[in-house]
PDB file of C-alpha atoms and ligand atoms in Angstrom:
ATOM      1  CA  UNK S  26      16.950 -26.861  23.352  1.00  0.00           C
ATOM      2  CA  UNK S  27      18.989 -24.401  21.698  1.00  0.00           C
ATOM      3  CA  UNK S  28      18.405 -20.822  21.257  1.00  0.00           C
ATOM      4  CA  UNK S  29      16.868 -21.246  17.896  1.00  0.00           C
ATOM      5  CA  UNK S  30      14.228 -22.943  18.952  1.00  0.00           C
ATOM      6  CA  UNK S  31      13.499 -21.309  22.576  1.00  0.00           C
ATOM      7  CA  UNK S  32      13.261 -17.635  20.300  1.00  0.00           C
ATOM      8  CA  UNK S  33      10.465 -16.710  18.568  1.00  0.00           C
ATOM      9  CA  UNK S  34      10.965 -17.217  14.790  1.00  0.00           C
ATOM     10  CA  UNK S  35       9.688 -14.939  12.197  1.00  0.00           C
ATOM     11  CA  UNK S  36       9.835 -17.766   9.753  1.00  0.00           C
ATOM     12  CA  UNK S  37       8.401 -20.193  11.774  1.00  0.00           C
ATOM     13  CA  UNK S  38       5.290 -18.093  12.756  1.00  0.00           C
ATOM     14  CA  UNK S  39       4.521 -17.695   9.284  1.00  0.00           C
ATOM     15  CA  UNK S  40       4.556 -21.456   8.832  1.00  0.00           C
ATOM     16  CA  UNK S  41       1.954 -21.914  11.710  1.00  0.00           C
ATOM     17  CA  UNK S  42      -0.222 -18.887  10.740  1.00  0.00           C
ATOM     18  CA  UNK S  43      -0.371 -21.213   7.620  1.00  0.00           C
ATOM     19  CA  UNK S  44      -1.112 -24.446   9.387  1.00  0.00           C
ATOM     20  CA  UNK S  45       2.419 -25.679   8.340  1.00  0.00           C
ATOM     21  CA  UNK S  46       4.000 -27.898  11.247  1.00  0.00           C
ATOM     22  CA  UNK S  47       7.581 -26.923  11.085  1.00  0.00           C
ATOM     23  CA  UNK S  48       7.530 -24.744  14.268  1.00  0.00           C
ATOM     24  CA  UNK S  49       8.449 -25.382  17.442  1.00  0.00           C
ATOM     25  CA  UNK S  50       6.747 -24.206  21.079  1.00  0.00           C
ATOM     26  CA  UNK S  51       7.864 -20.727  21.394  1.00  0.00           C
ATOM     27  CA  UNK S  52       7.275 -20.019  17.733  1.00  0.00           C
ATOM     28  CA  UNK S  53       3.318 -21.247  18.476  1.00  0.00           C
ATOM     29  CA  UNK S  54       3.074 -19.626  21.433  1.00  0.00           C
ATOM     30  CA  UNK S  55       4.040 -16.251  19.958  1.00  0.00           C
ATOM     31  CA  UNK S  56       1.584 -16.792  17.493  1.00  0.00           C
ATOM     32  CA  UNK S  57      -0.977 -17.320  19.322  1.00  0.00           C
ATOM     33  CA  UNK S  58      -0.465 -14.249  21.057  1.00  0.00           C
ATOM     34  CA  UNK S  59      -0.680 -12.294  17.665  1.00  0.00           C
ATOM     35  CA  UNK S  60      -3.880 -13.882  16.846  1.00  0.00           C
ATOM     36  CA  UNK S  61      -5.531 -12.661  20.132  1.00  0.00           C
ATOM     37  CA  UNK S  62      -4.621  -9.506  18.761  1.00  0.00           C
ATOM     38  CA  UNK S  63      -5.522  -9.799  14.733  1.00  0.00           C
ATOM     39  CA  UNK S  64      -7.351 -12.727  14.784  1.00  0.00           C
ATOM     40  CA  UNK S  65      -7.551 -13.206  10.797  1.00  0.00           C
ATOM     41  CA  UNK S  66      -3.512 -12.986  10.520  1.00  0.00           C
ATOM     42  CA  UNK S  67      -4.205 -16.741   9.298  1.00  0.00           C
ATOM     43  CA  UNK S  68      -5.961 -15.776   6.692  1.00  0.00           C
ATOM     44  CA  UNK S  69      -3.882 -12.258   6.131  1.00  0.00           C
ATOM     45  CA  UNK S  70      -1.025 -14.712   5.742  1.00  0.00           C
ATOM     46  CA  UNK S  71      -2.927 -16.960   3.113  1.00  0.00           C
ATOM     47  CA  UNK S  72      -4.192 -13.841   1.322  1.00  0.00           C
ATOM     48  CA  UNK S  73      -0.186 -13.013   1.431  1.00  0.00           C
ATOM     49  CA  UNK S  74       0.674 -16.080  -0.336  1.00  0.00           C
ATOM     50  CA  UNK S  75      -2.206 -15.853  -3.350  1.00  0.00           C
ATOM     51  CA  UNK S  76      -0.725 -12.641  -3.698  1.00  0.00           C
ATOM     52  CA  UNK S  77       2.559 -14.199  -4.662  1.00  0.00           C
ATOM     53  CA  UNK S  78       0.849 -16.777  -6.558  1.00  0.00           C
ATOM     54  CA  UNK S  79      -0.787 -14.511  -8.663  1.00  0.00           C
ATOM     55  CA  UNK S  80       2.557 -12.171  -9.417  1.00  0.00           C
ATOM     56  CA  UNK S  81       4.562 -15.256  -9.988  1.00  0.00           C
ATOM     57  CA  UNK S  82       1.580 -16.583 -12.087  1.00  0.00           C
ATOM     58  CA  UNK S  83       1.517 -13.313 -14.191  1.00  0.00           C
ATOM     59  CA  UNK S  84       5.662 -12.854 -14.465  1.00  0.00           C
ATOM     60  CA  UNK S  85       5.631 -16.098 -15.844  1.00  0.00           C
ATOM     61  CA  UNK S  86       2.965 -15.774 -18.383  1.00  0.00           C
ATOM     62  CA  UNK S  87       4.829 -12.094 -19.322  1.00  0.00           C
ATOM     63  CA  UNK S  88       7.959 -14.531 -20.636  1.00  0.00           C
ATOM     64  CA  UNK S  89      10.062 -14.493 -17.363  1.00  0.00           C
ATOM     65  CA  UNK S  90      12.315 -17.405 -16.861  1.00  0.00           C
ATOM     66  CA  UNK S  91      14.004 -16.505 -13.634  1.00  0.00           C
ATOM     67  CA  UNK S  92      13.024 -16.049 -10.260  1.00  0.00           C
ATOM     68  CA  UNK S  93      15.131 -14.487  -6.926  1.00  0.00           C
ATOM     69  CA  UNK S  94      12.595 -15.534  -4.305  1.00  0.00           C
ATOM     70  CA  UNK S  95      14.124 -13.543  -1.026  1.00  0.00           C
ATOM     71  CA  UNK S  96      13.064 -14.263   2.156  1.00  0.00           C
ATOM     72  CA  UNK S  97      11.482 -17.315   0.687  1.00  0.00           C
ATOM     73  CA  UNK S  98      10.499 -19.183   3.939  1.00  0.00           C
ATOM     74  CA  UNK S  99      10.041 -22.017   4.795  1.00  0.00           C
ATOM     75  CA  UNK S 100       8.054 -24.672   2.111  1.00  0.00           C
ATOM     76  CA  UNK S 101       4.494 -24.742   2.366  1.00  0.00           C
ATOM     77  CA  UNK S 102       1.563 -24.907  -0.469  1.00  0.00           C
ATOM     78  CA  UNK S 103       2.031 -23.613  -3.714  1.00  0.00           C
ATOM     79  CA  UNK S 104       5.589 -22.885  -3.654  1.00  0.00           C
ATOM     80  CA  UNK S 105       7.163 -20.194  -6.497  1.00  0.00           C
ATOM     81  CA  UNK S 106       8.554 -23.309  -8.390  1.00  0.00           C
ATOM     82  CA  UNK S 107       5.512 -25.261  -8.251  1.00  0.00           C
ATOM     83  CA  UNK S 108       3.467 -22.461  -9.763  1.00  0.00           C
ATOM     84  CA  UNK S 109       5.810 -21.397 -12.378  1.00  0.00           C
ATOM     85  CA  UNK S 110       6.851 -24.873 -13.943  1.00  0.00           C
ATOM     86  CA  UNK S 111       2.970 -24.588 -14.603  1.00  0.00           C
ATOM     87  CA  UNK S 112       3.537 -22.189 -16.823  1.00  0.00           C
ATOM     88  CA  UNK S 113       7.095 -22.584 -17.953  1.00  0.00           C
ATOM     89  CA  UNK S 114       8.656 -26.100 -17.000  1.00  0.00           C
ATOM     90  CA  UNK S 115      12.234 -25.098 -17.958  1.00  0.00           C
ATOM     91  CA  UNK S 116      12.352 -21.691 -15.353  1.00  0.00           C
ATOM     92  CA  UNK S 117      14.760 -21.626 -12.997  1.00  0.00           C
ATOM     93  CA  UNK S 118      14.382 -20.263  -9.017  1.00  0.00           C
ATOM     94  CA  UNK S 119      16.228 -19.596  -6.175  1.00  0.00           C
ATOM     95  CA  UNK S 120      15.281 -19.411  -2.811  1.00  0.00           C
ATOM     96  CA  UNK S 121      16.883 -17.349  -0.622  1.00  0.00           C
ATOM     97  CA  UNK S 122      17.222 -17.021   2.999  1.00  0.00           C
ATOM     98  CA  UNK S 123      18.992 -15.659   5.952  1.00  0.00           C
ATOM     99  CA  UNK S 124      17.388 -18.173   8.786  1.00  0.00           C
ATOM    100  CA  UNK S 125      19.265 -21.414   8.844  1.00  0.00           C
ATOM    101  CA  UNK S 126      16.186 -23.189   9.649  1.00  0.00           C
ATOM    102  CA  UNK S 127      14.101 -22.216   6.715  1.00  0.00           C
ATOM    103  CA  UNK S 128      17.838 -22.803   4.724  1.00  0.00           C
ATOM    104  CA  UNK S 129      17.682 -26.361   6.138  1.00  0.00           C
ATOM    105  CA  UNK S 130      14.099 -27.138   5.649  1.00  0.00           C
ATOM    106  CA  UNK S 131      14.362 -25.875   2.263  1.00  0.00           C
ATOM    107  CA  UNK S 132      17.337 -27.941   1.080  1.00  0.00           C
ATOM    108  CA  UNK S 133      15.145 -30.952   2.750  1.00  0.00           C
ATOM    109  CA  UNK S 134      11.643 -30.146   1.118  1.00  0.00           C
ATOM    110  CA  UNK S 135      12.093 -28.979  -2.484  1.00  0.00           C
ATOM    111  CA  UNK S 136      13.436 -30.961  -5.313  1.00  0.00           C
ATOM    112  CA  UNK S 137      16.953 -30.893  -6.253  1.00  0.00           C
ATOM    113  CA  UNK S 138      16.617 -30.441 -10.107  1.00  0.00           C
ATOM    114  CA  UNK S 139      19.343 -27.881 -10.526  1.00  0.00           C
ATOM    115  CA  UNK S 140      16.816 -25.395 -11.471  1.00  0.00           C
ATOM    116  CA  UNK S 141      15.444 -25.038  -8.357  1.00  0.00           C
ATOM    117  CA  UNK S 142      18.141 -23.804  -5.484  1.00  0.00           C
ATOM    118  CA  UNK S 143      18.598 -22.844  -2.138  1.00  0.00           C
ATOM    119  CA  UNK S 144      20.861 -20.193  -0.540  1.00  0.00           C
ATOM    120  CA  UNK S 145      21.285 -18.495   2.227  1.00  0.00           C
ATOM    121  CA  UNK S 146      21.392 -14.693   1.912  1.00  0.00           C
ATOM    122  CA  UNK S 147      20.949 -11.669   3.560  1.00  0.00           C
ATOM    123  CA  UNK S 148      18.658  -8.971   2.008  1.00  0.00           C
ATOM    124  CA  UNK S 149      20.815  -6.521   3.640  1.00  0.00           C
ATOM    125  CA  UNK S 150      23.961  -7.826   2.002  1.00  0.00           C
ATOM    126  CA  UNK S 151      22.899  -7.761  -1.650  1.00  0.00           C
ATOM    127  CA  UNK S 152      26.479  -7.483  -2.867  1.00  0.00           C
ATOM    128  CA  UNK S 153      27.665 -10.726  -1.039  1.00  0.00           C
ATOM    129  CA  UNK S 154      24.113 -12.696  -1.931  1.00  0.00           C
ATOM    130  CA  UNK S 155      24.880 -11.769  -5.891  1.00  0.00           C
ATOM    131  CA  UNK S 156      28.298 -13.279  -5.672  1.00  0.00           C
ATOM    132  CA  UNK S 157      26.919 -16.391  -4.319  1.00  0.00           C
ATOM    133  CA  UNK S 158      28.195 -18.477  -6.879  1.00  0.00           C
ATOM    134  CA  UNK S 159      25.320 -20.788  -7.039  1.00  0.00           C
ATOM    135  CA  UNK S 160      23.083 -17.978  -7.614  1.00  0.00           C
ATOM    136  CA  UNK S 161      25.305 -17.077 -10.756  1.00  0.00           C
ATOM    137  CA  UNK S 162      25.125 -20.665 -11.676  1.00  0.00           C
ATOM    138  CA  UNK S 163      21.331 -20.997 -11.765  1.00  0.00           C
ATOM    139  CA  UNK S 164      20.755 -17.154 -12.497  1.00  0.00           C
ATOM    140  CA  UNK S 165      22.320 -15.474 -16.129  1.00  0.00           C
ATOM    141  CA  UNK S 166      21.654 -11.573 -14.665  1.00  0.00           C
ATOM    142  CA  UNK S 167      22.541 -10.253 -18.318  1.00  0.00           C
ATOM    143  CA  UNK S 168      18.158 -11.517 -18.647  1.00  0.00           C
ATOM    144  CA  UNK S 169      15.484 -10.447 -16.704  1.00  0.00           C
ATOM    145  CA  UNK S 170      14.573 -11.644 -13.604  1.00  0.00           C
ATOM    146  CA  UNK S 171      11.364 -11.607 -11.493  1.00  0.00           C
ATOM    147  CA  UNK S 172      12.881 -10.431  -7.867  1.00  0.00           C
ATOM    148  CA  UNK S 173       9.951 -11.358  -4.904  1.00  0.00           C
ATOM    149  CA  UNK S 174      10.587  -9.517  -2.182  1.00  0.00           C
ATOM    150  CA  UNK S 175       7.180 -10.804  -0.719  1.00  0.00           C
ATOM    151  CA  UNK S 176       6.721  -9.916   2.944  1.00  0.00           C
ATOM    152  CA  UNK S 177      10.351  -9.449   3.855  1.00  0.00           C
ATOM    153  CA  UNK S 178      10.932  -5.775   4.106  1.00  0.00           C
ATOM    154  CA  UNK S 179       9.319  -5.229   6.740  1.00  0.00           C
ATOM    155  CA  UNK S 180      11.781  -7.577   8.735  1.00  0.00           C
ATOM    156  CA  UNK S 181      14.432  -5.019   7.842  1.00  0.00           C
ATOM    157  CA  UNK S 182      14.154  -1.854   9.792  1.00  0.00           C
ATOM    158  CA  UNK S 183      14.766   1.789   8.517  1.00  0.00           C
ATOM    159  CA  UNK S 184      18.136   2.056   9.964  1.00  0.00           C
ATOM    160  CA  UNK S 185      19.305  -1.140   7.833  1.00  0.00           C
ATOM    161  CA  UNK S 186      18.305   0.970   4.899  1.00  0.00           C
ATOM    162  CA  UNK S 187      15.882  -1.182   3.363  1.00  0.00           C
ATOM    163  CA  UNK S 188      15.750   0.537   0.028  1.00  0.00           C
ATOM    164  CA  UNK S 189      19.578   1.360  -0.864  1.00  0.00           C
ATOM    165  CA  UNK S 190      19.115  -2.898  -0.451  1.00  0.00           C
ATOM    166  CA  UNK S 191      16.830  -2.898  -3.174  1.00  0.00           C
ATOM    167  CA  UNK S 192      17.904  -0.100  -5.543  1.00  0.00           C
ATOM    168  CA  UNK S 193      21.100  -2.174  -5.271  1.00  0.00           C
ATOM    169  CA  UNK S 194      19.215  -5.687  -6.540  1.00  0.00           C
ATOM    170  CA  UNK S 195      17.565  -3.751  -8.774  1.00  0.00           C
ATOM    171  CA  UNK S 196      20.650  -2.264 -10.360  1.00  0.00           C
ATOM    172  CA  UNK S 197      22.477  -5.857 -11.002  1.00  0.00           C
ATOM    173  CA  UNK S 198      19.058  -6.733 -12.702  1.00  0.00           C
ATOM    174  CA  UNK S 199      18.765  -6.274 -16.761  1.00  0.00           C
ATOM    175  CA  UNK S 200      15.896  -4.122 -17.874  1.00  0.00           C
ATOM    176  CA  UNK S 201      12.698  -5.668 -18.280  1.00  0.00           C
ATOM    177  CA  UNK S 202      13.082  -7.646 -14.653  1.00  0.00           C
ATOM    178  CA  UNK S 203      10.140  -7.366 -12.504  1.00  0.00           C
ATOM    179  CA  UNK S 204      10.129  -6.530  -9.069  1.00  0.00           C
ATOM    180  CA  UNK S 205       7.217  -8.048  -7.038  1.00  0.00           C
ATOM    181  CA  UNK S 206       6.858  -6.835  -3.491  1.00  0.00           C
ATOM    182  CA  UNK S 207       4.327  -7.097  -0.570  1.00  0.00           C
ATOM    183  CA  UNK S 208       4.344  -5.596   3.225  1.00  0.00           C
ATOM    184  CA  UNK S 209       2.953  -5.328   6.098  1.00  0.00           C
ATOM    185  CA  UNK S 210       1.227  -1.731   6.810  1.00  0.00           C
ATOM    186  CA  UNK S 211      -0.518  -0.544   9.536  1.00  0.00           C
ATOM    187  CA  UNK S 212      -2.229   2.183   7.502  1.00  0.00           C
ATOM    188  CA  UNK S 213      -5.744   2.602   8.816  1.00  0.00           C
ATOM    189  CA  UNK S 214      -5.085   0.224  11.719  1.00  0.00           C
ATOM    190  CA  UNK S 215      -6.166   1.076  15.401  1.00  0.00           C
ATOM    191  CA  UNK S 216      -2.827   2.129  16.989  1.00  0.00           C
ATOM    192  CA  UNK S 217      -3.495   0.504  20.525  1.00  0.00           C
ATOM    193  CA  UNK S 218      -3.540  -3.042  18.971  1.00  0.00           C
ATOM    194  CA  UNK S 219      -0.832  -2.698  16.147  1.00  0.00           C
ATOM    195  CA  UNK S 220       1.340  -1.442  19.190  1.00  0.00           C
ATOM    196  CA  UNK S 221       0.504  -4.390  21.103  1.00  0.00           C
ATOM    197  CA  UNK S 222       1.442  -6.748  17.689  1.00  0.00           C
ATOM    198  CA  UNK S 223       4.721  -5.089  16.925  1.00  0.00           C
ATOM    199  CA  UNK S 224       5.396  -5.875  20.580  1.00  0.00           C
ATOM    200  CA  UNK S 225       5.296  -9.626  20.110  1.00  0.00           C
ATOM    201  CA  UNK S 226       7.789  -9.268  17.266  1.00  0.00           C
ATOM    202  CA  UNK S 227      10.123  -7.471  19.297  1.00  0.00           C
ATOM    203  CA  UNK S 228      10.459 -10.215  21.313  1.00  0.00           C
ATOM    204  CA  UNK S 229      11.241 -12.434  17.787  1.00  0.00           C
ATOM    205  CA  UNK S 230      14.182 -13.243  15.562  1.00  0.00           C
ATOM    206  CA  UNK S 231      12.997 -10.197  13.896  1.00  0.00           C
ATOM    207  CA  UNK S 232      11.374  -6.693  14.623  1.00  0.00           C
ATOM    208  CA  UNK S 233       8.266  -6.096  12.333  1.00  0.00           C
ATOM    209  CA  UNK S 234       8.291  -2.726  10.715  1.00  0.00           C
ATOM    210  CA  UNK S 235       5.337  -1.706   9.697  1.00  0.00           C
ATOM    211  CA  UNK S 236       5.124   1.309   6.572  1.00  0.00           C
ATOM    212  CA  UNK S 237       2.875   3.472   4.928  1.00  0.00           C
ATOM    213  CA  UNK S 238       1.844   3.558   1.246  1.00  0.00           C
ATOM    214  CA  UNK S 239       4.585   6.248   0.718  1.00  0.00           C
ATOM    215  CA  UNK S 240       7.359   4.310   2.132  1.00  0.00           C
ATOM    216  CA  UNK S 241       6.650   1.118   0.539  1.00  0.00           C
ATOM    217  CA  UNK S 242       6.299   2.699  -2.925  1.00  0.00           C
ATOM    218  CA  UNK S 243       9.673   4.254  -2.322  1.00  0.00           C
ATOM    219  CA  UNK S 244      10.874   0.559  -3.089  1.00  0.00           C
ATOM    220  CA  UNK S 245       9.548   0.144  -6.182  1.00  0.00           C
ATOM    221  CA  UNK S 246      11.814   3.474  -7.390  1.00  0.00           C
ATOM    222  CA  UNK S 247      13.364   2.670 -10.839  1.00  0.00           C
ATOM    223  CA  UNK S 248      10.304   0.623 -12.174  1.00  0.00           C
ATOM    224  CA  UNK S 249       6.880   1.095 -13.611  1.00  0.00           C
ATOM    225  CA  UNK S 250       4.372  -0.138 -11.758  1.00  0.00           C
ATOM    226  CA  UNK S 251       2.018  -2.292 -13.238  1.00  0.00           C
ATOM    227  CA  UNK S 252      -2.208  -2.134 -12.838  1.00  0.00           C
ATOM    228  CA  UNK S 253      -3.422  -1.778 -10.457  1.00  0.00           C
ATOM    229  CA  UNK S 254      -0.081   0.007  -8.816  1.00  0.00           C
ATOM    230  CA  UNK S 255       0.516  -0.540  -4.960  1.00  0.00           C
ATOM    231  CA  UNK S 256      -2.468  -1.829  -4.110  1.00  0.00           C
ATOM    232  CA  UNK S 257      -3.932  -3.800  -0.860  1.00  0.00           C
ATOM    233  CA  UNK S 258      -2.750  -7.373  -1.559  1.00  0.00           C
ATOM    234  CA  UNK S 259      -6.414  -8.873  -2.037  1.00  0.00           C
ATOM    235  CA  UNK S 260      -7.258  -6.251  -4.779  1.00  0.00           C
ATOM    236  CA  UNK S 261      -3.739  -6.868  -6.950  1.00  0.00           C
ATOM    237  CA  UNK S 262      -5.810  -9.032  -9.730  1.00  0.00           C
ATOM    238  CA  UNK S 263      -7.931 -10.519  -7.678  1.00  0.00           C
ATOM    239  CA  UNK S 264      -8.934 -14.055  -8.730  1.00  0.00           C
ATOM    240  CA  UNK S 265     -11.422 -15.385  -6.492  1.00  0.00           C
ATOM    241  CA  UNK S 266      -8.678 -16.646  -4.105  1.00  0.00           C
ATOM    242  CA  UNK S 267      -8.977 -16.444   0.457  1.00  0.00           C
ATOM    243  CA  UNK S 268      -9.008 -12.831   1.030  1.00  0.00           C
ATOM    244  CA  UNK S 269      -8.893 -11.303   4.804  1.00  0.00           C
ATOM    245  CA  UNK S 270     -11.650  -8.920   5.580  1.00  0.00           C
ATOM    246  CA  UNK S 271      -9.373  -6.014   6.310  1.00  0.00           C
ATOM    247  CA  UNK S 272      -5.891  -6.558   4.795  1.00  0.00           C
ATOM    248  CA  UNK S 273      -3.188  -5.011   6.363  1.00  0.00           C
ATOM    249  CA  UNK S 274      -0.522  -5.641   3.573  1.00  0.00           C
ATOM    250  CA  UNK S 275       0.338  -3.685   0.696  1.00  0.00           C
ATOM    251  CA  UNK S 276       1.315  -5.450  -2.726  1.00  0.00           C
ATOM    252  CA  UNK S 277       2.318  -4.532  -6.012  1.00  0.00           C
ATOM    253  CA  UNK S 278       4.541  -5.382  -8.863  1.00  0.00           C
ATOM    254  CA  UNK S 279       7.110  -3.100 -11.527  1.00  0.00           C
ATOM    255  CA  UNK S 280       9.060  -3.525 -14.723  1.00  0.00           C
ATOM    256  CA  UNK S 281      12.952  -2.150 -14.227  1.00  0.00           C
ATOM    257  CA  UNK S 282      13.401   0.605 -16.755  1.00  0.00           C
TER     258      UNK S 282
HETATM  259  C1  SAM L 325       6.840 -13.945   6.574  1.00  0.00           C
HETATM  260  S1  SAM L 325       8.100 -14.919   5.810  1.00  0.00           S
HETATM  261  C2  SAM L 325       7.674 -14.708   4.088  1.00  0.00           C
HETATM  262  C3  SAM L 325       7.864 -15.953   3.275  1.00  0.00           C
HETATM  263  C4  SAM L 325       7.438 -15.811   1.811  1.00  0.00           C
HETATM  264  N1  SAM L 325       8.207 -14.779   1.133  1.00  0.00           N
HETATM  265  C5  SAM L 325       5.978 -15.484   1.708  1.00  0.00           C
HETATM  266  O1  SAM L 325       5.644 -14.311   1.526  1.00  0.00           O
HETATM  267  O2  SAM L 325       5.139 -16.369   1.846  1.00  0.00           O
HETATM  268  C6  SAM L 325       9.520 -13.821   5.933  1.00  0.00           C
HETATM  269  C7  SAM L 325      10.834 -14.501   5.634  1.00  0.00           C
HETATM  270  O3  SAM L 325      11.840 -13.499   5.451  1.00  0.00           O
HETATM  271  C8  SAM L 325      13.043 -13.968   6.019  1.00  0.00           C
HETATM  272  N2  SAM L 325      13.921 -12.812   6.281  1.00  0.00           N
HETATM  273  C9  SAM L 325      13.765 -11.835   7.203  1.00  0.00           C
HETATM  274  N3  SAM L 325      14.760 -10.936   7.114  1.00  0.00           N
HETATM  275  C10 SAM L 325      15.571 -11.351   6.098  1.00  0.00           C
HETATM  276  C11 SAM L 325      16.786 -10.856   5.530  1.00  0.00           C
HETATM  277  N4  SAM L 325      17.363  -9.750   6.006  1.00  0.00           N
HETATM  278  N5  SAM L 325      17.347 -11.527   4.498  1.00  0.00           N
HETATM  279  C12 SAM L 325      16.770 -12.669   4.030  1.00  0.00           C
HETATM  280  N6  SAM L 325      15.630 -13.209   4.541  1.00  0.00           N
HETATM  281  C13 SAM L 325      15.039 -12.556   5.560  1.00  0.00           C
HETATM  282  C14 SAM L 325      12.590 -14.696   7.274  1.00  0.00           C
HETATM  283  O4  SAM L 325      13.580 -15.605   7.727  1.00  0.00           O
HETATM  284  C15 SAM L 325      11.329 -15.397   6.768  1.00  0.00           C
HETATM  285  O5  SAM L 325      11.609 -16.676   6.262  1.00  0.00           O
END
């Protein structure tokens, strides 16, 4: 077995949390260690995903036509694609992702239409994930774009600097792009058990990094935030969809100025 698949991966968790089945041992076994901890982080992660549904949903219906999905994932239910042609058939998105894994599963699982692409990228290389000349193929940056930076950022810690990422991705975006994010917070959480969850991640592809309200607003610098602001994911415009009875994820979406 090789080293991807003996270590913990952040993608891969996701994907069982889910009920996907592209995981391997050690990514279910880390898991399941989680869920002893927070046993709803199935349904946290579901209530994650109608989040995105919803903002994609909405960007679409505002006249958005683009889409810079990063840290897409790997395919599962109701992809970004999938719920935007619903709305807008010609829209183009790109998937983006530093795990080859999720890369490779990607490039298997989603149609190759020309619209919808697959790159791999890393958040904290914005400069070399713009040049990717794919993404300028699919991607005219002179129009606005809806970036998703939907439960990502808190795979990239403080000392990474997480938001001079962003302010740069925001700055090759036109005005009138949106900027959809969510993350993980442990805001109101009982320390002794977030400890012990962070812990597990450690042991990961990828350290979790937990923020509060303040810090993950901080992202969102440069835009207007639309109603209901940065809100706990289940009560951004709710529409009857799964919600988890305490969310631990903030979520919120802006227009650039
Ligand atoms: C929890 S999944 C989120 C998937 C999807 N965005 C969603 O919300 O359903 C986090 C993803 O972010 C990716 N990721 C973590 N750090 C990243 C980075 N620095 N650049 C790009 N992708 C990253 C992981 O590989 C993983 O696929």
């Amino acid at each position: 077995m090789t080293e991807a698949e003996t270590r913990p991966n952040v993608a891969r968790m996701y994907d069982y949390y889910l009920g996907g089945c592209h995981n391997f041992a050690a990514d279910r076994a880390a898991a399941e260690e989680v869920l002893k901890i927070f046993p709803d982080t199935g349904v946290a992660a579901q209530t994650n995903r109608a989040f995105l549904r919803r903002a994609v949903r909405w960007a679409a219906e505002q006249g958005i036509r683009q889409f810079l999905d990063v840290g897409a994932g790997l395919p599962t239910q109701g992809n970004v694609h999938e719920v935007v042609r619903a709305v807008a058939p010609d829209a183009r998105v790109v998937y983006v992702d530093h795990d080859e894994v999720a890369v490779a599963y990607a490039r298997r699982l989603l149609p190759t239409d020309g619209r919808t692409v697959v790159l791999r990228g890393d958040l904290r290389r914005p400069d070399e994930m713009l040049a990717d000349p794919l993404l300028r193929a699919t991607v005219d940056l002179a129009e606005p774009v809806a970036l998703l930076l939907v439960a990502v950022l808190h795979f990239v810690p403080d000392g990474d600097d997480p938001w001079a990422a962003v302010a740069r991705l925001r700055d090759a975006t036109a005005p009138g792009s949106l900027l959809a994010v969510s993350h993980l917070t442990l805001d109101g959480a009982p320390p002794l058990p977030a400890q012990a969850g962070t812990a597990v991640y450690r042991r990961s592809s990828a350290p979790l990094v937990p923020r509060t309200h303040a810090e993950v607003i901080r992202f969102l610098d440069g835009y207007d935030l639309v109603e209901p602001g940065l809100v706990r994911l289940a009560d951004w415009r709710p529409d009857g969809e799964p919600r988890a009875a305490v969310s631990h994820g903030y979520g919120g979406v802006g227009i650039r100025r």
